[in-house]
XYZ file of C-alpha atoms in Angstrom:
135
model
C 0.044 -0.061 0.074
C 1.694 3.112 -1.221
C 0.404 6.492 0.038
C 1.301 10.010 -0.562
C 3.307 12.347 1.657
C -0.012 14.168 2.411
C -1.262 11.055 3.859
C 1.291 11.554 6.710
C -1.118 14.198 8.062
C -4.297 14.428 5.938
C -5.602 17.474 7.947
C -2.916 19.756 6.895
C -1.470 20.973 3.591
C 2.102 20.107 4.487
C 3.165 16.510 5.591
C 4.427 16.151 9.142
C 8.248 16.126 9.290
C 9.275 13.497 11.812
C 11.803 14.433 14.557
C 14.865 12.355 14.905
C 13.096 10.175 17.630
C 10.140 9.798 15.449
C 12.256 8.856 12.551
C 14.003 6.053 14.603
C 10.587 4.493 15.477
C 9.546 4.730 11.735
C 12.716 2.950 10.761
C 12.308 0.377 13.329
C 8.666 -0.158 11.895
C 9.798 -0.298 8.226
C 12.083 -3.186 9.393
C 9.727 -5.043 11.534
C 6.557 -4.301 9.791
C 3.367 -3.697 11.702
C 3.959 -4.197 15.428
C 2.835 -3.994 18.960
C 4.517 -1.693 21.508
C 5.959 -4.769 23.096
C 7.260 -6.152 19.881
C 8.815 -2.778 18.878
C 10.394 -2.336 22.411
C 12.139 -5.762 22.111
C 13.278 -4.951 18.538
C 14.625 -1.465 19.615
C 16.281 -2.647 22.803
C 18.957 -4.107 20.449
C 20.213 -0.582 19.643
C 18.980 1.429 22.745
C 19.345 -0.553 25.918
C 17.875 2.314 27.882
C 14.631 2.455 26.162
C 11.737 1.634 28.379
C 8.414 0.002 27.216
C 6.490 3.023 28.664
C 8.656 5.396 26.263
C 7.960 3.241 23.332
C 4.294 3.079 23.998
C 3.962 6.719 24.627
C 5.953 7.728 21.365
C 3.694 5.308 19.357
C 0.556 7.187 20.900
C 2.113 10.538 20.143
C 2.935 9.428 16.486
C -0.675 8.034 15.983
C -2.041 11.294 17.187
C 0.099 13.142 14.688
C -1.093 10.957 11.841
C 2.246 9.420 11.307
C 0.958 5.774 12.415
C -2.160 3.667 11.922
C -3.210 1.817 15.002
C -5.143 -1.633 14.575
C -7.335 -1.819 17.803
C -9.178 -5.006 16.965
C -6.898 -7.062 19.295
C -6.140 -6.210 22.988
C -2.505 -5.242 21.909
C -2.768 -2.469 19.421
C -0.672 -2.920 16.262
C 0.970 0.280 14.907
C 2.181 0.587 11.301
C 3.459 3.629 9.465
C 0.891 5.221 7.173
C 3.424 6.418 4.517
C 5.721 3.931 2.661
C 9.532 4.021 3.448
C 10.422 5.170 -0.032
C 7.896 8.115 -0.022
C 9.258 9.346 3.335
C 12.743 9.134 2.157
C 11.828 11.144 -1.052
C 9.987 13.755 1.011
C 12.783 14.232 3.412
C 15.406 14.164 0.781
C 13.632 16.884 -1.292
C 13.406 18.848 1.956
C 17.072 18.411 2.641
C 17.963 19.347 -0.945
C 16.047 22.682 -0.553
C 17.548 23.654 3.001
C 21.024 22.444 2.707
C 21.990 22.524 -1.051
C 19.891 25.609 -2.253
C 17.523 23.324 -4.279
C 20.494 21.704 -6.274
C 20.381 17.912 -6.412
C 23.815 17.905 -8.138
C 25.383 19.722 -5.035
C 23.858 16.979 -2.891
C 25.343 14.194 -5.047
C 28.742 15.819 -5.385
C 28.834 16.294 -1.662
C 27.925 12.861 -1.215
C 30.731 11.593 -3.645
C 33.346 13.558 -1.821
C 34.913 11.051 0.597
C 31.791 9.154 1.458
C 31.681 6.705 -1.341
C 34.083 3.335 -1.765
C 35.669 2.469 -4.964
C 32.995 -0.366 -5.435
C 30.363 2.030 -4.914
C 31.745 4.493 -7.425
C 31.801 1.619 -9.968
C 28.202 0.763 -9.278
C 27.213 4.452 -9.694
C 29.056 4.741 -12.869
C 27.311 1.457 -14.136
C 23.856 2.908 -13.133
C 24.589 6.278 -15.035
C 25.833 4.447 -18.151
C 22.904 2.070 -18.000
C 20.464 4.967 -17.509
C 21.498 6.902 -20.668
C 20.616 3.701 -22.865
């Protein structure tokens, strides 16, 4: 199910921009798929040992209230899922970053990424992509 960026917050003209904490929860849900607070807590404990179940539940409730997550209430334990697809969220955040950080220039973003952040094998893969894309 692919949804548009506006589906993140259907009541507003602009999509909700997740905070760093919200983004970490969305990334975890993209990896696990729909999950209960308990399941997500157990998954996220691998990276953040200090994270409590209560904090996970509260954050999920807040994100649901903002329209970032759907909540299936048909079971005793509610199941949460992102309302926007991962690629759609990434595209939206990338567009925002290009505008704010690179004055709207995707070329500047790519050049900055290529300077010291790409291995030789990744460069070869990028070159092959660009060559194949021309055909």
